[in-house]
Amino acid sequence: MIVAVIVISLVIGFVVAAGVVGTQAQRLGRQRREPVWRLAEAAEIVADLVPFDIAAALEPSELEALLRAHLNQLQFAPPATPDGDDPDAEGETGTTVTEDQSSAADLYRSVRRDGLEVSLEQVSAVADAHLEYLRLIGALAVVDPDGS
């Protein structure tokens, strides 16, 4: 009799555990996968996206340093605010990544300060290609300027 109670308890415990695990597996299966930035993959794709003359002039270590610096710039830059408004204002939606020349110039100054010998044209091309890579992996969303 005791053996039957133990067996039934184990079966009930297994059924409950399987149900909980199955429910959580389904919930996690429905969630969107988070994009993962990998340096080697980013360097390979960015090297393919930049013009040949720029890719040929960059050493792999320079390209990787540029990618790291650009990612740090995107990650740790102060939040962009519309028209210089207060970042705590209502309607603030977070940081906006723009493709203006000032961000490329800031990145250029930063990498030159770190001792990297690159041109502004190279930095700009790598930054643009890196943004395209981030869009490809789903790390950046494309926002319609019309809001539709």
XYZ file of N, CA and C in Angstrom:
444
model
N 0.804 -1.190 0.000
C 0.000 0.000 0.000
C 0.854 1.263 0.000
N 1.901 1.257 0.796
C 2.781 2.418 0.856
C 3.479 2.615 -0.494
N 3.833 1.539 -1.127
C 4.473 1.628 -2.443
C 3.530 2.282 -3.438
N 2.254 1.935 -3.394
C 1.269 2.518 -4.312
C 1.128 4.015 -4.065
N 1.110 4.439 -2.805
C 1.008 5.868 -2.474
C 2.241 6.612 -2.986
N 3.413 6.033 -2.824
C 4.652 6.669 -3.292
C 4.644 6.786 -4.811
N 4.252 5.730 -5.491
C 4.210 5.752 -6.957
C 3.207 6.787 -7.450
N 2.027 6.823 -6.849
C 1.007 7.804 -7.256
C 1.499 9.228 -6.985
N 2.164 9.456 -5.863
C 2.718 10.780 -5.545
C 3.762 11.199 -6.574
N 4.621 10.264 -6.952
C 5.641 10.563 -7.957
C 5.011 10.884 -9.311
N 3.989 10.140 -9.688
C 3.307 10.390 -10.962
C 2.641 11.761 -10.942
N 1.956 12.083 -9.861
C 1.308 13.397 -9.754
C 2.362 14.510 -9.800
N 3.458 14.340 -9.086
C 4.542 15.336 -9.114
C 5.113 15.515 -10.506
N 5.297 14.406 -11.228
C 5.816 14.487 -12.592
C 4.840 15.208 -13.512
N 3.552 14.916 -13.400
C 2.539 15.550 -14.255
C 2.495 17.057 -13.996
N 2.532 17.451 -12.738
C 2.521 18.882 -12.401
C 3.779 19.559 -12.949
N 4.934 18.953 -12.744
C 6.186 19.536 -13.238
C 6.185 19.629 -14.760
N 5.711 18.597 -15.441
C 5.660 18.618 -16.908
C 4.718 19.706 -17.397
N 3.605 19.892 -16.703
C 2.665 20.950 -17.083
C 3.273 22.331 -16.925
N 3.963 22.566 -15.827
C 4.599 23.867 -15.592
C 5.697 24.116 -16.616
N 6.538 23.132 -16.851
C 7.617 23.279 -17.830
C 7.048 23.506 -19.226
N 6.004 22.784 -19.592
C 5.386 22.958 -20.905
C 4.792 24.339 -21.082
N 4.125 24.842 -20.050
C 3.539 26.183 -20.111
C 4.623 27.239 -20.291
N 5.692 27.142 -19.520
C 6.776 28.117 -19.624
C 7.493 28.011 -20.967
N 7.653 26.812 -21.475
C 8.296 26.631 -22.783
C 7.462 27.274 -23.883
N 6.153 27.134 -23.819
C 5.288 27.778 -24.811
C 5.365 29.292 -24.700
N 5.366 29.817 -23.484
C 5.439 31.264 -23.281
C 6.751 31.816 -23.838
N 7.841 31.144 -23.537
C 9.138 31.593 -24.045
C 9.240 31.422 -25.557
N 8.596 30.400 -26.093
C 8.613 30.170 -27.534
C 7.898 31.256 -28.312
N 6.921 31.892 -27.696
C 6.180 32.963 -28.369
C 6.892 34.306 -28.299
N 7.858 34.449 -27.412
C 8.561 35.719 -27.269
C 9.522 35.943 -28.421
N 9.708 37.211 -28.755
C 10.647 37.599 -29.804
C 12.070 37.373 -29.301
N 12.914 36.826 -30.164
C 14.317 36.615 -29.789
C 15.037 37.948 -29.795
N 15.825 38.176 -28.781
C 16.589 39.410 -28.683
C 17.780 39.343 -29.638
N 18.053 40.446 -30.344
C 19.212 40.448 -31.239
C 20.514 40.396 -30.438
N 21.486 39.708 -30.989
C 22.783 39.575 -30.337
C 23.848 40.133 -31.268
N 24.616 41.094 -30.765
C 25.687 41.707 -31.540
C 26.946 40.890 -31.321
N 27.494 40.366 -32.415
C 28.736 39.593 -32.355
C 29.785 40.328 -33.175
N 30.931 40.578 -32.572
C 31.968 41.371 -33.221
C 32.435 40.742 -34.523
N 32.710 39.450 -34.531
C 33.213 38.799 -35.747
C 32.185 38.874 -36.870
N 30.928 38.616 -36.535
C 29.861 38.685 -37.533
C 29.672 40.119 -38.025
N 29.695 41.073 -37.096
C 29.538 42.479 -37.465
C 30.673 42.920 -38.383
N 31.902 42.541 -38.055
C 33.047 42.934 -38.875
C 32.943 42.352 -40.282
N 32.518 41.112 -40.384
C 32.394 40.466 -41.697
C 31.323 41.147 -42.552
N 30.176 41.403 -41.969
C 29.082 42.011 -42.734
C 29.389 43.462 -43.066
N 29.944 44.203 -42.121
C 30.283 45.604 -42.380
C 31.351 45.694 -43.461
N 32.323 44.799 -43.442
C 33.356 44.803 -44.484
C 32.743 44.570 -45.861
N 31.684 43.775 -45.926
C 30.996 43.555 -47.202
C 30.152 44.752 -47.613
N 29.649 45.514 -46.636
C 28.757 46.630 -46.937
C 29.485 47.917 -47.316
N 30.687 48.132 -46.798
C 31.412 49.370 -47.125
C 32.011 49.259 -48.522
N 32.258 50.392 -49.176
C 32.893 50.353 -50.499
C 34.248 49.639 -50.442
N 34.619 49.027 -51.556
C 35.820 48.191 -51.603
C 37.075 48.958 -51.205
N 37.241 50.188 -51.710
C 38.464 50.940 -51.417
C 38.598 51.244 -49.922
N 37.494 51.468 -49.261
C 37.542 51.729 -47.818
C 37.828 50.436 -47.061
N 37.177 49.346 -47.455
C 37.415 48.058 -46.794
C 38.859 47.608 -46.986
N 39.418 47.863 -48.158
C 40.792 47.446 -48.434
C 41.798 48.254 -47.622
N 41.462 49.503 -47.305
C 42.386 50.361 -46.572
C 42.367 50.100 -45.067
N 41.343 49.431 -44.582
C 41.220 49.184 -43.140
C 41.781 47.820 -42.761
N 42.575 47.806 -41.722
C 43.040 46.546 -41.142
C 41.879 45.933 -40.352
N 41.829 44.614 -40.222
C 40.755 44.003 -39.423
C 40.690 44.540 -37.990
N 41.839 44.788 -37.385
C 41.843 45.319 -36.013
C 41.281 46.739 -35.969
N 41.556 47.535 -37.023
C 40.999 48.891 -37.085
C 39.482 48.845 -37.244
N 39.007 47.941 -38.094
C 37.569 47.804 -38.298
C 36.883 47.382 -36.999
N 37.466 46.427 -36.294
C 36.879 45.982 -35.030
C 36.886 47.100 -33.993
N 37.967 47.879 -33.951
C 38.021 49.007 -33.010
C 36.970 50.059 -33.359
N 36.788 50.311 -34.657
C 35.753 51.257 -35.085
C 34.362 50.760 -34.699
N 34.110 49.475 -34.898
C 32.801 48.918 -34.556
C 32.539 49.001 -33.054
N 33.549 48.683 -32.253
C 33.385 48.784 -30.797
C 33.110 50.229 -30.380
N 33.880 51.161 -30.957
C 33.704 52.576 -30.615
C 32.326 53.075 -31.043
N 31.877 52.654 -32.225
C 30.561 53.090 -32.702
C 29.454 52.512 -31.825
N 29.574 51.250 -31.450
C 28.565 50.657 -30.575
C 28.542 51.369 -29.224
N 29.711 51.693 -28.686
C 29.767 52.436 -27.426
C 29.138 53.810 -27.577
N 29.379 54.450 -28.721
C 28.779 55.760 -28.961
C 27.254 55.651 -28.987
N 26.734 54.632 -29.653
C 25.285 54.451 -29.708
C 24.718 54.097 -28.339
N 25.451 53.284 -27.611
C 24.955 52.764 -26.344
C 25.024 53.797 -25.225
N 26.077 54.593 -25.196
C 26.302 55.476 -24.056
C 26.122 56.949 -24.376
N 25.670 57.269 -25.586
C 25.421 58.666 -25.928
C 24.232 59.165 -25.120
N 24.234 60.461 -24.791
C 23.061 60.987 -24.085
C 21.826 60.874 -24.965
N 20.657 60.674 -24.373
C 19.438 60.509 -25.166
C 19.167 61.720 -26.042
N 18.711 61.448 -27.254
C 18.343 62.524 -28.166
C 16.991 63.069 -27.742
N 16.881 64.386 -27.743
C 15.610 65.000 -27.387
C 15.120 65.820 -28.560
N 13.830 65.799 -28.827
C 13.307 66.562 -29.946
C 13.425 68.055 -29.693
N 14.078 68.746 -30.603
C 14.229 70.205 -30.568
C 14.830 70.716 -29.264
N 15.697 69.936 -28.649
C 16.381 70.386 -27.443
C 15.491 70.467 -26.219
N 14.341 69.825 -26.245
C 13.425 69.857 -25.106
C 14.017 69.090 -23.931
N 13.349 69.211 -22.829
C 13.734 68.496 -21.623
C 13.534 66.996 -21.825
N 14.546 66.162 -21.522
C 14.383 64.719 -21.720
C 13.292 64.107 -20.844
N 12.895 64.801 -19.766
C 11.848 64.281 -18.897
C 10.455 64.694 -19.352
N 10.387 65.392 -20.485
C 9.098 65.880 -20.962
C 8.210 64.723 -21.392
N 6.892 64.973 -21.348
C 5.956 63.934 -21.773
C 6.100 63.672 -23.257
N 5.827 62.444 -23.649
C 5.903 62.089 -25.059
C 7.285 61.656 -25.501
N 8.237 61.663 -24.600
C 9.599 61.243 -24.934
C 9.604 59.745 -25.185
N 10.139 59.344 -26.327
C 10.101 57.933 -26.689
C 11.455 57.264 -26.590
N 12.486 57.965 -26.155
C 13.789 57.329 -26.023
C 14.769 57.838 -27.053
N 15.914 57.206 -27.086
C 16.987 57.629 -27.963
C 16.641 57.368 -29.417
N 16.978 58.337 -30.255
C 16.795 58.195 -31.688
C 18.170 58.169 -32.331
N 18.435 57.166 -33.137
C 19.708 57.070 -33.836
C 19.541 57.759 -35.178
N 20.335 58.783 -35.395
C 20.255 59.486 -36.665
C 21.520 59.242 -37.453
N 21.431 59.469 -38.724
C 22.572 59.224 -39.594
C 23.180 60.546 -40.059
N 23.332 61.490 -39.138
C 23.888 62.774 -39.534
C 25.408 62.748 -39.437
N 26.027 63.756 -40.017
C 27.483 63.813 -40.062
C 28.085 64.125 -38.699
N 27.325 64.759 -37.798
C 27.897 65.106 -36.502
C 28.244 63.856 -35.698
N 27.425 62.806 -35.802
C 27.746 61.589 -35.058
C 28.988 60.912 -35.637
N 29.144 60.955 -36.958
C 30.355 60.400 -37.575
C 31.572 61.230 -37.177
N 31.401 62.551 -37.109
C 32.511 63.416 -36.706
C 32.882 63.172 -35.243
N 31.884 62.979 -34.394
C 32.161 62.669 -32.984
C 32.902 61.341 -32.861
N 32.459 60.353 -33.624
C 33.121 59.052 -33.614
C 34.551 59.185 -34.130
N 34.737 59.975 -35.182
C 36.071 60.198 -35.747
C 36.998 60.811 -34.697
N 36.526 61.844 -34.004
C 37.349 62.477 -32.966
C 37.679 61.479 -31.857
N 36.703 60.667 -31.495
C 36.908 59.692 -30.426
C 37.969 58.653 -30.797
N 37.877 58.093 -31.995
C 38.846 57.054 -32.379
C 40.222 57.645 -32.654
N 40.270 58.885 -33.140
C 41.574 59.531 -33.333
C 42.237 59.797 -31.982
N 41.432 60.185 -31.007
C 41.945 60.418 -29.660
C 42.496 59.117 -29.074
N 41.890 57.992 -29.454
C 42.355 56.686 -28.981
C 43.549 56.158 -29.770
N 44.009 56.920 -30.771
C 45.203 56.546 -31.515
C 44.967 55.757 -32.783
N 43.741 55.682 -33.257
C 43.427 54.942 -34.477
C 43.629 55.858 -35.678
N 44.429 55.422 -36.646
C 44.735 56.223 -37.835
C 43.745 55.908 -38.949
N 42.634 56.626 -38.976
C 41.605 56.442 -39.990
C 41.148 57.810 -40.476
N 40.483 57.814 -41.636
C 39.962 59.072 -42.178
C 38.489 59.224 -41.810
N 37.995 60.448 -41.935
C 36.582 60.710 -41.657
C 35.697 59.937 -42.627
N 36.145 59.804 -43.882
C 35.382 59.046 -44.880
C 35.253 57.576 -44.463
N 36.343 57.000 -43.961
C 36.308 55.610 -43.506
C 35.371 55.449 -42.310
N 35.467 56.365 -41.367
C 34.623 56.298 -40.172
C 33.156 56.426 -40.551
N 32.850 57.353 -41.444
C 31.466 57.566 -41.867
C 30.911 56.334 -42.580
N 31.698 55.744 -43.468
C 31.250 54.555 -44.201
C 31.044 53.371 -43.260
N 31.950 53.181 -42.320
C 31.830 52.075 -41.369
C 30.622 52.295 -40.454
N 30.405 53.532 -40.012
C 29.256 53.819 -39.141
C 27.943 53.553 -39.877
N 27.852 53.980 -41.135
C 26.632 53.732 -41.916
C 26.405 52.234 -42.124
N 27.472 51.509 -42.454
C 27.352 50.063 -42.654
C 27.014 49.357 -41.340
N 27.560 49.857 -40.241
C 27.266 49.263 -38.937
C 25.798 49.471 -38.567
N 25.249 50.644 -38.871
C 23.822 50.878 -38.625
C 22.974 49.921 -39.459
N 23.408 49.676 -40.698
C 22.683 48.728 -41.551
C 22.750 47.319 -40.960
N 23.916 46.927 -40.444
C 24.054 45.619 -39.790
C 23.117 45.523 -38.584
N 23.047 46.591 -37.788
C 22.168 46.586 -36.623
C 20.703 46.472 -37.033
N 20.340 47.066 -38.176
C 18.976 46.902 -38.686
C 18.742 45.457 -39.131
N 19.752 44.866 -39.767
C 19.619 43.490 -40.254
C 19.383 42.493 -39.121
N 20.054 42.674 -38.002
C 19.880 41.736 -36.892
C 18.681 42.096 -36.020
N 18.040 43.222 -36.318
C 16.848 43.611 -35.568
C 17.120 44.432 -34.329
N 18.333 44.946 -34.186
C 18.662 45.755 -33.014
C 18.172 47.192 -33.156
N 17.962 47.646 -34.380
C 17.426 48.989 -34.632
C 16.129 48.858 -35.391
N 15.166 49.610 -34.994
C 13.891 49.631 -35.711
C 13.897 50.803 -36.680
N 13.320 50.594 -37.832
C 13.194 51.664 -38.809
C 11.914 52.414 -38.481
N 12.050 53.721 -38.252
C 10.907 54.542 -37.888
C 10.486 55.350 -39.099
N 9.198 55.300 -39.409
C 8.648 56.074 -40.514
C 8.529 57.525 -40.063
N 9.188 58.478 -40.774
C 9.136 59.873 -40.337
C 7.727 60.461 -40.375
N 6.820 59.887 -41.178
C 5.449 60.392 -41.255
C 4.614 59.914 -40.083
N 5.112 58.912 -39.379
C 4.396 58.376 -38.235
C 3.262 57.441 -38.595
N 3.197 57.023 -39.848
C 2.110 56.126 -40.258
C 2.509 54.679 -40.201
